[in-house]
Every structure is written in structure tokens, then in C-alpha cells.
mmCIF file of C-alpha atoms in Angstrom:
data_model
loop_
_atom_site.group_PDB
_atom_site.id
_atom_site.type_symbol
_atom_site.label_atom_id
_atom_site.label_comp_id
_atom_site.label_asym_id
_atom_site.label_seq_id
_atom_site.Cartn_x
_atom_site.Cartn_y
_atom_site.Cartn_z
ATOM 1 C CA GLU A 1 0.000 0.042 -0.025
ATOM 2 C CA PRO A 2 1.463 3.382 -0.882
ATOM 3 C CA GLU A 3 2.461 5.542 2.108
ATOM 4 C CA VAL A 4 3.812 8.889 2.952
ATOM 5 C CA THR A 5 7.288 8.664 4.366
ATOM 6 C CA GLN A 6 9.048 11.313 6.607
ATOM 7 C CA THR A 7 12.627 11.661 7.606
ATOM 8 C CA PRO A 8 14.163 11.907 10.071
ATOM 9 C CA SER A 9 11.828 10.324 12.688
ATOM 10 C CA HIS A 10 13.470 12.380 15.406
ATOM 11 C CA GLN A 11 15.457 15.721 15.096
ATOM 12 C CA VAL A 12 17.122 17.545 17.907
ATOM 13 C CA THR A 13 18.315 21.055 17.243
ATOM 14 C CA GLN A 14 19.596 24.036 19.156
ATOM 15 C CA MET A 15 17.488 26.972 19.552
ATOM 16 C CA GLY A 16 18.169 29.568 16.752
ATOM 17 C CA GLN A 17 19.267 26.905 14.257
ATOM 18 C CA GLU A 18 17.610 25.980 10.999
ATOM 19 C CA VAL A 19 16.031 22.546 10.449
ATOM 20 C CA ILE A 20 14.545 20.875 7.432
ATOM 21 C CA LEU A 21 11.991 18.235 7.694
ATOM 22 C CA ARG A 22 11.596 15.911 4.675
ATOM 23 C CA CYS A 23 8.621 14.087 3.391
ATOM 24 C CA VAL A 24 8.041 11.938 0.355
ATOM 25 C CA PRO A 25 4.308 12.070 -0.444
ATOM 26 C CA ILE A 26 2.518 9.464 -2.400
ATOM 27 C CA SER A 27 3.588 9.609 -6.028
ATOM 28 C CA ASN A 28 0.345 10.501 -7.846
ATOM 29 C CA HIS A 29 -0.901 12.910 -5.316
ATOM 30 C CA LEU A 30 -1.059 16.602 -6.128
ATOM 31 C CA TYR A 31 -1.775 18.326 -2.813
ATOM 32 C CA PHE A 32 0.563 18.308 0.212
ATOM 33 C CA TYR A 33 0.232 19.513 3.793
ATOM 34 C CA TRP A 34 2.114 20.014 7.040
ATOM 35 C CA TYR A 35 0.481 19.626 10.370
ATOM 36 C CA ARG A 36 1.952 19.753 13.744
ATOM 37 C CA GLN A 37 0.971 18.390 17.242
ATOM 38 C CA ILE A 38 2.586 19.728 20.404
ATOM 39 C CA LEU A 39 2.848 17.062 23.013
ATOM 40 C CA GLY A 40 -0.582 16.585 24.536
ATOM 41 C CA GLN A 41 -2.335 18.885 22.397
ATOM 42 C CA LYS A 42 -4.474 18.923 19.109
ATOM 43 C CA VAL A 43 -3.216 18.252 15.610
ATOM 44 C CA GLU A 44 -2.873 21.720 14.010
ATOM 45 C CA PHE A 45 -2.893 22.687 10.327
ATOM 46 C CA LEU A 46 0.182 24.562 9.242
ATOM 47 C CA VAL A 47 0.184 24.836 5.397
ATOM 48 C CA SER A 48 -1.158 23.466 2.198
ATOM 49 C CA PHE A 49 0.741 23.322 -1.105
ATOM 50 C CA TYR A 50 -0.373 22.749 -4.691
ATOM 51 C CA ASN A 51 1.236 23.479 -7.998
ATOM 52 C CA ASN A 52 4.374 24.629 -6.446
ATOM 53 C CA GLU A 53 2.577 27.242 -4.497
ATOM 54 C CA ILE A 54 1.159 27.678 -0.923
ATOM 55 C CA SER A 55 -2.559 27.405 -1.060
ATOM 56 C CA GLU A 56 -3.152 28.318 2.468
ATOM 57 C CA LYS A 57 -1.361 28.807 5.718
ATOM 58 C CA SER A 58 -2.193 29.091 9.367
ATOM 59 C CA GLU A 59 -1.181 31.715 11.808
ATOM 60 C CA ILE A 60 1.401 29.343 13.077
ATOM 61 C CA PHE A 61 3.239 29.421 9.795
ATOM 62 C CA ASP A 62 5.042 32.601 10.234
ATOM 63 C CA ASP A 63 8.036 33.955 8.134
ATOM 64 C CA ARG A 64 10.406 31.501 9.926
ATOM 65 C CA PHE A 65 8.570 28.703 8.113
ATOM 66 C CA SER A 66 8.802 27.906 4.420
ATOM 67 C CA VAL A 67 7.900 24.761 2.248
ATOM 68 C CA GLU A 68 9.453 23.614 -0.927
ATOM 69 C CA ARG A 69 9.105 20.785 -3.448
ATOM 70 C CA PRO A 70 12.552 20.823 -4.894
ATOM 71 C CA ASP A 71 12.534 17.781 -7.207
ATOM 72 C CA GLY A 72 9.046 16.464 -7.814
ATOM 73 C CA SER A 73 9.169 13.859 -5.160
ATOM 74 C CA ASN A 74 10.293 15.369 -1.984
ATOM 75 C CA PHE A 75 8.248 17.976 -0.038
ATOM 76 C CA THR A 76 10.153 19.825 2.761
ATOM 77 C CA LEU A 77 9.383 22.148 5.648
ATOM 78 C CA LYS A 78 12.154 24.441 6.641
ATOM 79 C CA ILE A 79 12.195 26.317 10.020
ATOM 80 C CA ARG A 80 14.592 29.031 10.478
ATOM 81 C CA SER A 81 15.769 30.390 13.780
ATOM 82 C CA THR A 82 14.002 27.709 15.685
ATOM 83 C CA LYS A 83 12.395 28.509 19.131
ATOM 84 C CA LEU A 84 11.620 26.169 22.046
ATOM 85 C CA GLU A 85 8.021 26.359 21.145
ATOM 86 C CA ASP A 86 8.603 24.709 17.838
ATOM 87 C CA SER A 87 9.110 21.554 19.638
ATOM 88 C CA ALA A 88 6.406 19.175 18.283
ATOM 89 C CA MET A 89 5.545 16.327 16.136
ATOM 90 C CA TYR A 90 5.272 17.439 12.560
ATOM 91 C CA PHE A 91 3.132 15.377 10.242
ATOM 92 C CA CYS A 92 3.207 15.527 6.355
ATOM 93 C CA ALA A 93 0.190 14.542 4.507
ATOM 94 C CA SER A 94 -0.916 14.274 0.831
ATOM 95 C CA THR A 95 -4.182 13.968 -1.072
ATOM 96 C CA PRO A 96 -4.668 12.919 -4.681
ATOM 97 C CA GLY A 97 -7.085 15.877 -5.285
ATOM 98 C CA ALA A 98 -8.520 18.788 -3.472
ATOM 99 C CA GLY A 99 -11.799 19.183 -1.802
ATOM 100 C CA LYS A 100 -14.051 17.433 0.730
ATOM 101 C CA ARG A 101 -14.162 14.048 -1.004
ATOM 102 C CA THR A 102 -10.591 13.033 -0.689
ATOM 103 C CA GLU A 103 -8.945 11.265 2.135
ATOM 104 C CA ALA A 104 -5.665 12.466 3.451
ATOM 105 C CA PHE A 105 -2.724 10.152 3.894
ATOM 106 C CA PHE A 106 -0.330 11.089 6.762
ATOM 107 C CA GLY A 107 3.268 10.132 7.355
ATOM 108 C CA GLN A 108 4.328 8.834 10.761
ATOM 109 C CA GLY A 109 5.800 12.180 11.752
ATOM 110 C CA THR A 110 9.095 13.843 12.703
ATOM 111 C CA ARG A 111 9.581 14.646 16.452
ATOM 112 C CA LEU A 112 11.420 17.943 16.467
ATOM 113 C CA THR A 113 12.990 18.767 19.864
ATOM 114 C CA VAL A 114 14.469 22.281 20.219
ATOM 115 C CA VAL A 115 16.920 22.618 23.203
ATOM 116 C CA ASP B 1 -14.026 26.893 15.269
ATOM 117 C CA ALA B 2 -15.097 23.499 16.661
ATOM 118 C CA LYS B 3 -17.921 22.106 14.526
ATOM 119 C CA THR B 4 -18.165 18.723 16.154
ATOM 120 C CA THR B 5 -18.696 17.410 19.824
ATOM 121 C CA GLN B 6 -17.421 14.104 20.893
ATOM 122 C CA PRO B 7 -17.136 12.319 24.343
ATOM 123 C CA PRO B 8 -13.634 12.659 25.709
ATOM 124 C CA SER B 9 -13.243 8.936 26.283
ATOM 125 C CA MET B 10 -14.886 5.555 26.262
ATOM 126 C CA ASP B 11 -13.982 2.032 26.932
ATOM 127 C CA CYS B 12 -14.796 -0.978 24.981
ATOM 128 C CA ALA B 13 -14.483 -4.732 25.415
ATOM 129 C CA GLU B 14 -12.320 -6.674 22.910
ATOM 130 C CA GLY B 15 -14.416 -8.432 20.428
ATOM 131 C CA ARG B 16 -17.433 -6.174 20.937
ATOM 132 C CA ALA B 17 -18.571 -3.371 18.748
ATOM 133 C CA ALA B 18 -17.620 0.087 19.567
ATOM 134 C CA ASN B 19 -19.972 2.874 18.861
ATOM 135 C CA LEU B 20 -18.540 6.296 18.780
ATOM 136 C CA PRO B 21 -20.979 9.232 18.715
ATOM 137 C CA CYS B 22 -20.439 12.698 17.202
ATOM 138 C CA ASN B 23 -22.589 15.677 17.179
ATOM 139 C CA HIS B 24 -22.387 18.177 14.283
ATOM 140 C CA SER B 25 -25.490 20.177 14.657
ATOM 141 C CA THR B 26 -24.292 23.167 12.474
ATOM 142 C CA ILE B 27 -23.249 21.132 9.567
ATOM 143 C CA SER B 28 -24.219 22.620 6.281
ATOM 144 C CA GLY B 29 -25.418 20.720 3.185
ATOM 145 C CA ASN B 30 -22.189 20.494 1.364
ATOM 146 C CA GLU B 31 -20.043 19.416 4.314
ATOM 147 C CA TYR B 32 -18.760 15.908 4.740
ATOM 148 C CA VAL B 33 -18.331 13.948 7.954
ATOM 149 C CA TYR B 34 -14.674 12.351 8.087
ATOM 150 C CA TRP B 35 -13.294 10.045 10.844
ATOM 151 C CA TYR B 36 -9.652 9.693 11.421
ATOM 152 C CA ARG B 37 -7.912 8.010 14.311
ATOM 153 C CA GLN B 38 -4.440 8.541 15.893
ATOM 154 C CA ILE B 39 -2.637 5.550 17.502
ATOM 155 C CA HIS B 40 -0.262 6.797 20.166
ATOM 156 C CA SER B 41 1.078 9.942 18.559
ATOM 157 C CA GLN B 42 1.522 8.180 15.099
ATOM 158 C CA GLY B 43 0.203 10.054 12.088
ATOM 159 C CA PRO B 44 -3.532 10.254 11.819
ATOM 160 C CA GLN B 45 -5.164 7.533 9.834
ATOM 161 C CA TYR B 46 -8.167 7.829 7.668
ATOM 162 C CA ILE B 47 -11.115 5.636 8.568
ATOM 163 C CA ILE B 48 -14.250 6.628 6.558
ATOM 164 C CA HIS B 49 -16.223 9.499 5.373
ATOM 165 C CA GLY B 50 -19.876 10.315 4.303
ATOM 166 C CA LEU B 51 -22.143 12.986 3.255
ATOM 167 C CA LYS B 52 -25.612 11.705 3.974
ATOM 168 C CA ASN B 53 -25.839 8.046 3.382
ATOM 169 C CA ASN B 54 -24.509 5.347 5.619
ATOM 170 C CA GLU B 55 -21.053 4.066 4.568
ATOM 171 C CA THR B 56 -19.166 0.862 5.211
ATOM 172 C CA ASN B 57 -15.664 -0.153 4.514
ATOM 173 C CA GLU B 58 -13.213 -2.825 5.800
ATOM 174 C CA MET B 59 -12.448 -0.850 8.932
ATOM 175 C CA ALA B 60 -15.716 0.598 9.960
ATOM 176 C CA SER B 61 -19.282 1.703 9.367
ATOM 177 C CA LEU B 62 -20.580 5.254 9.424
ATOM 178 C CA ILE B 63 -24.208 5.964 10.341
ATOM 179 C CA ILE B 64 -25.373 9.433 9.681
ATOM 180 C CA THR B 65 -28.743 10.697 11.136
ATOM 181 C CA GLU B 66 -31.322 11.700 8.489
ATOM 182 C CA ASP B 67 -31.106 15.363 9.657
ATOM 183 C CA ARG B 68 -27.226 15.032 9.528
ATOM 184 C CA LYS B 69 -26.768 16.619 12.896
ATOM 185 C CA SER B 70 -25.063 13.673 14.374
ATOM 186 C CA SER B 71 -23.268 10.458 13.367
ATOM 187 C CA THR B 72 -21.929 7.207 14.855
ATOM 188 C CA LEU B 73 -18.709 5.466 13.897
ATOM 189 C CA ILE B 74 -19.026 1.639 14.477
ATOM 190 C CA LEU B 75 -15.898 -0.460 14.860
ATOM 191 C CA PRO B 76 -17.755 -3.904 14.560
ATOM 192 C CA HIS B 77 -15.266 -6.103 16.394
ATOM 193 C CA ALA B 78 -12.918 -3.981 18.466
ATOM 194 C CA THR B 79 -9.411 -5.294 18.985
ATOM 195 C CA LEU B 80 -6.631 -4.099 21.316
ATOM 196 C CA ARG B 81 -5.002 -2.567 18.214
ATOM 197 C CA ASP B 82 -8.093 -0.285 17.935
ATOM 198 C CA THR B 83 -7.039 1.673 21.161
ATOM 199 C CA ALA B 84 -6.539 5.191 19.710
ATOM 200 C CA VAL B 85 -7.945 8.748 19.736
ATOM 201 C CA TYR B 86 -10.711 8.950 17.246
ATOM 202 C CA TYR B 87 -11.564 12.222 15.546
ATOM 203 C CA CYS B 88 -14.796 13.258 13.940
ATOM 204 C CA ILE B 89 -14.212 16.032 11.507
ATOM 205 C CA VAL B 90 -16.749 18.005 9.328
ATOM 206 C CA ILE B 91 -15.019 19.617 6.329
ATOM 207 C CA ASN B 92 -16.116 21.555 3.150
ATOM 208 C CA ASP B 93 -12.570 21.869 1.890
ATOM 209 C CA TYR B 94 -9.353 20.134 2.164
ATOM 210 C CA LYS B 95 -8.201 21.352 5.446
ATOM 211 C CA LEU B 96 -8.673 19.137 8.450
ATOM 212 C CA SER B 97 -9.439 20.760 11.805
ATOM 213 C CA PHE B 98 -8.724 18.210 14.475
ATOM 214 C CA GLY B 99 -10.553 18.608 17.859
ATOM 215 C CA ALA B 100 -9.573 16.735 20.981
ATOM 216 C CA GLY B 101 -11.383 13.517 19.808
ATOM 217 C CA THR B 102 -12.569 10.461 21.849
ATOM 218 C CA THR B 103 -10.009 8.421 23.425
ATOM 219 C CA VAL B 104 -11.046 4.764 22.958
ATOM 220 C CA THR B 105 -9.581 2.089 25.190
ATOM 221 C CA VAL B 106 -10.123 -1.323 24.180
ATOM 222 C CA ARG B 107 -9.718 -3.805 27.196
ATOM 223 C CA ALA B 108 -9.206 -7.541 27.020
#
């Protein structure tokens, strides 16, 4: 069964450093997303991406965050100048199309710890 | 912006059916009801979705009331591996807004 894969599974970084979280969405999917979940809290939407552009972003996705699809298979989330409060599980997801009738496939997440 | 209400937790005996309720009294005509689950901080997993008809797949059944103001997810024969947080989500676009969900504990 096709799946979304994320690397690394766990990333530890020093406050102020830059991190890149990587995702390989399902190959024929067109829409890509990042969500995050702070320990013990809800899963929160960060950003959606389609046709090499951000479709929508949440308030969490400030100017320290960026996304990119550099080579047609990978989908990355970059966080510059990391803060302690960026520590969370980050989930990548993809869907074959847009709209309310398509299920999202999630990766297993990257646990980011900022120290 | 919560559109759904779910009980915070429920227990279920292994091998029995688990019935998970969800209220979505403000649902509009073009909004779908989706169910996802999250097993111990893993990535959310799609279970089932529907608009107004009842739906069934290999994982579960979804029963939507005629007025669409509530629904029930049924896990027909719960196993220990079904222990998870279950999220009922109403959407009219692609973005998923997760609430707190129902923590389901299946007991042997």
C-alpha cells in the first residue's frame, strides 16, 4: 500500500538553528500539507501546497517557516531560527485531489525537539 | 472553530462493537463527515467519510442521522489495536481541523 514517508523520525536542534523536515508524498498525489502536534495537544494545520505554491497557511506558519518541493518527489518544511515552542511532532500529508471528498494520507511524523 | 462534539473517552471490550458518537448540529449541506484515528502519536489514519448516506468499508461503518446533525462510527469487532484517539471532522474543503477527539480504550 502506498504511504507517505518522513525523515528523520526524530530531530534535535539547538534554539536558533535551522531545520529541514523531509517528506515523500504518495507519488500521484497533487496536494501536500504539513500539520503539527505539540505534546498533549491537538493536531494543527500549518500549510497546504499545490502546483508549487502555498494554497493556504495558518497563523502558526510565520515567516520563519517555508515549504518547498525541490525535485518532484520530496516535500520539505524548513524552520529558520528555531524556538523552544517549535518542539512538536510534525506530520506531512498528501491527497490525490482537493476538496471534501478526498482522504488524506499522513506520514508517521518527525519529532522535533528544540533545546 | 469546533464544529463537532465528541465524548472525551470511552471503553470497549475486545471483540465487541464500539459505537462512537459525534454531534455536528451546525453542519451545512455540502459538508462531509470524516473520521480519522491516531494511535499513540503516530500520524492520523483515515477511517471513513460520508455525506448523508450510511457508509461501510473494511475498517468501520458510518451511520449519519437523517437530519445530518449527528453520526456514529461503528467498529464492529474491536481489537486491542483499535485503542486510539478517534476524531470526527466536518469539512467543506481540504483542510482538516482536529478537535480533542474521543480516546477509545479497548480492554481484554
